[in-house]
Tab-separated table of C-alpha atoms in Angstrom:
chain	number	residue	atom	x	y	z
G	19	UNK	CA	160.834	-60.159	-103.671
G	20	UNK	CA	158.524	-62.630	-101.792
G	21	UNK	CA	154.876	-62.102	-103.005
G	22	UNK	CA	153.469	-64.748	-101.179
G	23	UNK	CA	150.368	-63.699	-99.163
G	24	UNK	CA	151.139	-63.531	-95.194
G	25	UNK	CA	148.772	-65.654	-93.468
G	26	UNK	CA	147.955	-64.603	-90.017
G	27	UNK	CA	146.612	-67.264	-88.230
G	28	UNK	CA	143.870	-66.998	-85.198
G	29	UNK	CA	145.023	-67.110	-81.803
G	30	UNK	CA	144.059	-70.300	-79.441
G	31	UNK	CA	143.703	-70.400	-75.992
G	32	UNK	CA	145.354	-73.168	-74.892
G	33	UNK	CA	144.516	-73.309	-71.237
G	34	UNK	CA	141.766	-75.426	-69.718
G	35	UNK	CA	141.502	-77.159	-66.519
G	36	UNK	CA	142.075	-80.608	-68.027
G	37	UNK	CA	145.424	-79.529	-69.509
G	38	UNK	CA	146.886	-77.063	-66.479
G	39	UNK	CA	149.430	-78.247	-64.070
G	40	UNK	CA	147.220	-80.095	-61.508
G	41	UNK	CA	146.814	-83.031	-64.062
G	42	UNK	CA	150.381	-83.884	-63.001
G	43	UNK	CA	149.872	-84.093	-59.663
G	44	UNK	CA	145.839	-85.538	-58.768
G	45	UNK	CA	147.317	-86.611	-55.303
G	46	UNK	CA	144.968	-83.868	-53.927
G	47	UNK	CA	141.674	-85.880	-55.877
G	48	UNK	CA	143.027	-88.938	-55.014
G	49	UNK	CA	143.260	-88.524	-51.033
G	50	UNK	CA	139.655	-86.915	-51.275
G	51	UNK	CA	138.329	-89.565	-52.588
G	52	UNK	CA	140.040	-93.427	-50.623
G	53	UNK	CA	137.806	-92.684	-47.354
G	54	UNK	CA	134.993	-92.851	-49.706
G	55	UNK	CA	136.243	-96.225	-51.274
G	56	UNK	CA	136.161	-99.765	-50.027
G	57	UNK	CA	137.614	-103.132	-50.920
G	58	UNK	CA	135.498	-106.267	-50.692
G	59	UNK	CA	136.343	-109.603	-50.079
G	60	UNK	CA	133.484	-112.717	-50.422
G	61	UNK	CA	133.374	-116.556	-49.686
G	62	UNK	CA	131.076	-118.156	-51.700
G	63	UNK	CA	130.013	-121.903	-53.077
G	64	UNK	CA	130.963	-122.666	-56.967
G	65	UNK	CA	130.477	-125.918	-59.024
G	66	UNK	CA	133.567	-126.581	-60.252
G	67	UNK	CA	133.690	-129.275	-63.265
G	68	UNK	CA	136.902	-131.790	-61.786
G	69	UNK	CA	138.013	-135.223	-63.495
G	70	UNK	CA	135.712	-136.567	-60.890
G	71	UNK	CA	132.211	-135.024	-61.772
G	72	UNK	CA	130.818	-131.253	-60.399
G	73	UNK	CA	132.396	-130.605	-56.774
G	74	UNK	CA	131.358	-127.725	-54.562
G	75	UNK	CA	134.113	-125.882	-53.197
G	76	UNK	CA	134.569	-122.339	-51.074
G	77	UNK	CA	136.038	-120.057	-53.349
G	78	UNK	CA	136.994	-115.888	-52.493
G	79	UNK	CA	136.281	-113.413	-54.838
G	80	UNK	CA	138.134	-109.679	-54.285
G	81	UNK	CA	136.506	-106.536	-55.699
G	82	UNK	CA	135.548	-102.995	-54.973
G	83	UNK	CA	132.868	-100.604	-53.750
G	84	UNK	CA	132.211	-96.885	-53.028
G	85	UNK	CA	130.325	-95.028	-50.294
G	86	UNK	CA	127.481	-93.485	-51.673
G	87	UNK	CA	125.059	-92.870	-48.918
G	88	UNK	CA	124.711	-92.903	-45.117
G	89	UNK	CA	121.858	-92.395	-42.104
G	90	UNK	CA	121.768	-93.247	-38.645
G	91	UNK	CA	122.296	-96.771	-38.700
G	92	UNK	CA	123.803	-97.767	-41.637
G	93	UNK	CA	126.185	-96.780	-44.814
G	94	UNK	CA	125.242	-97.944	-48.396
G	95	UNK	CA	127.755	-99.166	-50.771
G	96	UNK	CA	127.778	-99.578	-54.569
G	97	UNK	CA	129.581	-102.713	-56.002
G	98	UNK	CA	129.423	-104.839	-59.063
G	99	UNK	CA	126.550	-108.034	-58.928
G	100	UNK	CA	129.540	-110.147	-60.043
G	101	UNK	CA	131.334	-109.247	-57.159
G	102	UNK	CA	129.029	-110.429	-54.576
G	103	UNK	CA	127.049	-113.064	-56.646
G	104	UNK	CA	126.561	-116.013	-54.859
G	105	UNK	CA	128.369	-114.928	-51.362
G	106	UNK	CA	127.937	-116.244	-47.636
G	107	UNK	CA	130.029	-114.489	-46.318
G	108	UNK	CA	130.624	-110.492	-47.227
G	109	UNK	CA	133.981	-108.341	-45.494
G	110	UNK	CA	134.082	-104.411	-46.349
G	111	UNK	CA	138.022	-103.134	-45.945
G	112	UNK	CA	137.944	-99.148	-45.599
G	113	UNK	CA	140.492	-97.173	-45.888
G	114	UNK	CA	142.479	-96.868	-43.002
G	115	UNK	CA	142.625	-101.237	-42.762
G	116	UNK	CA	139.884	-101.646	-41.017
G	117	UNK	CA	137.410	-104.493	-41.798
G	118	UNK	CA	133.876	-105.895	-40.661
G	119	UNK	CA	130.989	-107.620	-42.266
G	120	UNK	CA	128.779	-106.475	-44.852
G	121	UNK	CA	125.232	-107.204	-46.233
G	122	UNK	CA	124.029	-107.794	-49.504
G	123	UNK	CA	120.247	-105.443	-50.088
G	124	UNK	CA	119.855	-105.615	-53.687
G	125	UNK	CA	121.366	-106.617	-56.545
G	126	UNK	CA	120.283	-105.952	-60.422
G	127	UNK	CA	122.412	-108.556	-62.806
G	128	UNK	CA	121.583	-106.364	-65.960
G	129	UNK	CA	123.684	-103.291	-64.738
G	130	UNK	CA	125.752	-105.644	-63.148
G	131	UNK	CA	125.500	-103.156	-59.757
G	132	UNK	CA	124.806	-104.032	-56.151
G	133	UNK	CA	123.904	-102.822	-53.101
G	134	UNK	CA	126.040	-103.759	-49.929
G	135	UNK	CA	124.979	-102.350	-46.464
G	136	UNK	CA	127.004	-101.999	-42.995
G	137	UNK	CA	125.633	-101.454	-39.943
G	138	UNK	CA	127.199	-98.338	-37.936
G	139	UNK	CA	127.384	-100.131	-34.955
G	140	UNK	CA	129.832	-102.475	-36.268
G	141	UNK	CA	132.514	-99.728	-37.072
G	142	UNK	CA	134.807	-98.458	-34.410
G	143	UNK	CA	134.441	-94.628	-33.541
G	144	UNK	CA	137.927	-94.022	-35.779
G	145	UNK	CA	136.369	-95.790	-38.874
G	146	UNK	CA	132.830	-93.870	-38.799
G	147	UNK	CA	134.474	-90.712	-38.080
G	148	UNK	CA	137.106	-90.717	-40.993
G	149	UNK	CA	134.605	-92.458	-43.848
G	150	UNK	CA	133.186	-90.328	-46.442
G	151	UNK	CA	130.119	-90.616	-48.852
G	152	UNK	CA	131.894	-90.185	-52.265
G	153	UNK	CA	130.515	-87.302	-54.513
G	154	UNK	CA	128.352	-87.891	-57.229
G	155	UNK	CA	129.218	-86.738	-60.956
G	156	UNK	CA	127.392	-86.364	-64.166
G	157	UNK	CA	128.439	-88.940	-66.194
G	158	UNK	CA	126.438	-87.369	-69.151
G	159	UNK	CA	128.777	-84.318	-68.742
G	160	UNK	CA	131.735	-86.282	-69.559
G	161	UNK	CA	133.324	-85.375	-72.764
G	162	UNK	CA	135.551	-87.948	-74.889
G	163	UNK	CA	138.974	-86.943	-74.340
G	164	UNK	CA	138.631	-85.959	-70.661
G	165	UNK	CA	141.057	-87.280	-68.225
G	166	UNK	CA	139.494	-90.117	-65.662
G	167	UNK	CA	141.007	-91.391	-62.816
G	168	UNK	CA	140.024	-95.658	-61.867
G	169	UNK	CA	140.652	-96.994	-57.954
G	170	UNK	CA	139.781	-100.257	-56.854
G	171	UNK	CA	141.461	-102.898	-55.186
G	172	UNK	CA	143.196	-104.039	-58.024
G	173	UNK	CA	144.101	-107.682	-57.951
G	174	UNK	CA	143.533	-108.185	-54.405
G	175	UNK	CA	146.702	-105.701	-53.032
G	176	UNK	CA	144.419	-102.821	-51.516
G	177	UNK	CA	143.545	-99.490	-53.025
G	178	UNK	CA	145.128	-98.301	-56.477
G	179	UNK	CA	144.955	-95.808	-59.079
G	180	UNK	CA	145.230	-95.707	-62.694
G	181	UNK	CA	144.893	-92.738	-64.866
G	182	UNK	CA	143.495	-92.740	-68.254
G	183	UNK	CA	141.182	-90.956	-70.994
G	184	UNK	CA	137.362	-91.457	-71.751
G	185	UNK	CA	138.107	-93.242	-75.265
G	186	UNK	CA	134.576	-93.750	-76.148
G	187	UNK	CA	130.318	-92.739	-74.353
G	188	UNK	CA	127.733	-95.388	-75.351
G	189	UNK	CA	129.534	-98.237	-76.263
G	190	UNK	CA	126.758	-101.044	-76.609
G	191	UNK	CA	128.200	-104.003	-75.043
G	192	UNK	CA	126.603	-107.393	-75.033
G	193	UNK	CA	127.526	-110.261	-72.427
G	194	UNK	CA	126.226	-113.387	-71.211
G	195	UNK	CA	122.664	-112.126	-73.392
G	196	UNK	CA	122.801	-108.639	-71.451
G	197	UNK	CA	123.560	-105.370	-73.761
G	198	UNK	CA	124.684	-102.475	-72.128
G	199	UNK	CA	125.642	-98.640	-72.719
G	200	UNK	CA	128.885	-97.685	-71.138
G	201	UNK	CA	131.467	-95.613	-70.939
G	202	UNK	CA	134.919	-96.855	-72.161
G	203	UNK	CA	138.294	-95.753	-71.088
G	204	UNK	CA	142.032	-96.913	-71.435
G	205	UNK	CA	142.518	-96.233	-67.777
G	206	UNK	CA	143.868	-99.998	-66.961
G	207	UNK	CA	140.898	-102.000	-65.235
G	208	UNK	CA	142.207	-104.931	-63.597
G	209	UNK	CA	140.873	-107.887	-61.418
G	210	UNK	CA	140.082	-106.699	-58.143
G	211	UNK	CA	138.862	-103.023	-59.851
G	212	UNK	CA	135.536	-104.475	-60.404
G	213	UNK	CA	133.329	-102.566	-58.223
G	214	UNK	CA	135.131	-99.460	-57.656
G	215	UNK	CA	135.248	-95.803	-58.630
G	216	UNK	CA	135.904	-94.236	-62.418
G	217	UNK	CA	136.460	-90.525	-60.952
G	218	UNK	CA	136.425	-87.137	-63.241
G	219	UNK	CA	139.212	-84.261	-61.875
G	220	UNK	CA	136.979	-82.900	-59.386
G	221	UNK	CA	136.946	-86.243	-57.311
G	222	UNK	CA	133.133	-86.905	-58.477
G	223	UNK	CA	132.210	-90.353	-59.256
G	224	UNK	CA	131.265	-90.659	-63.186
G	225	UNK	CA	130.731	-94.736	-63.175
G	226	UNK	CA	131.416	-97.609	-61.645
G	227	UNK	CA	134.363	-99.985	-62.646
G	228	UNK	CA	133.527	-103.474	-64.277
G	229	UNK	CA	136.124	-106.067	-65.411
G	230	UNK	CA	133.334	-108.382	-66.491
G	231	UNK	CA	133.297	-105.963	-69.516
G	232	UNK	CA	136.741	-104.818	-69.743
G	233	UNK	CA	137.575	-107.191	-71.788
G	234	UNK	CA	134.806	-106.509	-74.706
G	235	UNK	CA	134.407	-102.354	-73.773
């Protein structure tokens, strides 16, 4: 006969809302959340090092930016500082393809964040009326092993999404002398992203996208 002790072991709940069905299908998060999202697109000057000494030249520069506030005359959008740095000329893309001209208000190189306004006056009554200000997480409520969702005008082809995990909270980062805490994640971040919106699975924004760290975070 079979001695051996019969281990029982505890039941576990296996259902949560990061693991039920609606993590297949986020379309529902993801068309919540485009009105709020922009693309940007600046002209700027750059000295560029040629076989005939430093040359000024126009170049573009393509990023990302998210709607985070709005009054009577104007709407406020978050970007990265490397985004904008250096620009003369500023165009905000919304959602539904249309495009005018933005302003840089502020800009804070050590968080590599930026402030972009457009006047109200400038959109058409279509764009103001289907534009959203995004919704505002807690990124301290994030938990490692959560499911994120990254959109930003990745490399310059409009709006995109990739879908990843939050692989790490506090990562110290140091570039160009300037250390940083951030939040990591093995959603793919690619040129263009900068700028944009690193979403949680209630639509809320948890961070702000950043190539310029990508690389190192």
């Amino acid at each position: 006969p079979d001695n051996k002790e019969k281990i029982k072991l505890p039941e576990t709940e296996t259902g949560s809302k990061l693991a039920d069905e609606r993590t297949s299908d986020l379309s529902d998060v993801v068309s919540e959340a485009m009105p709020s999202l922009v693309s940007i697109t600046t002209e700027g000057e750059r000295d560029i090092d040629t076989w005939f000494g430093s040359q000024t030249r126009m170049v573009q520069n393509q990023g990302s930016g998210v709607i985070i506030d709005r009054d009577e005359k104007s709407l406020f959008i978050i970007t990265n500082n490397h985004v904008v740095e250096g620009a003369k000329n500023l165009n905000v893309t919304f959602d539904n393809g249309s495009t005018v001209n933005g302003t840089v208000r502020g800009t804070a190189e050590y968080t590599d964040l930026a402030l972009v306004e457009v006047k109200l006056s400038v959109l058409d009554k279509k764009t103001s009326e289907s534009i959203k200000v995004a919704k505002l997480g807690n990124s301290d409520a994030i938990k490692v092993g959560q499911m994120v969702l990254a959109i930003g005008n990745a490399l310059g082809y409009g709006q995109s999404l990739t879908v990843g995990y939050v692989s790490a909270k506090d990562r110290v980062v140091t570039v160009n002398d300037i250390t940083m805490k951030l939040l990591q994640t093995d959603a793919a971040i690619n040129p263009g992203n900068s700028g944009g919106a690193l979403l949680n699975l209630d639509g809320e924004v948890i961070g702000i996208n950043s190539v310029k760290f990508s690389s190192n975070a």
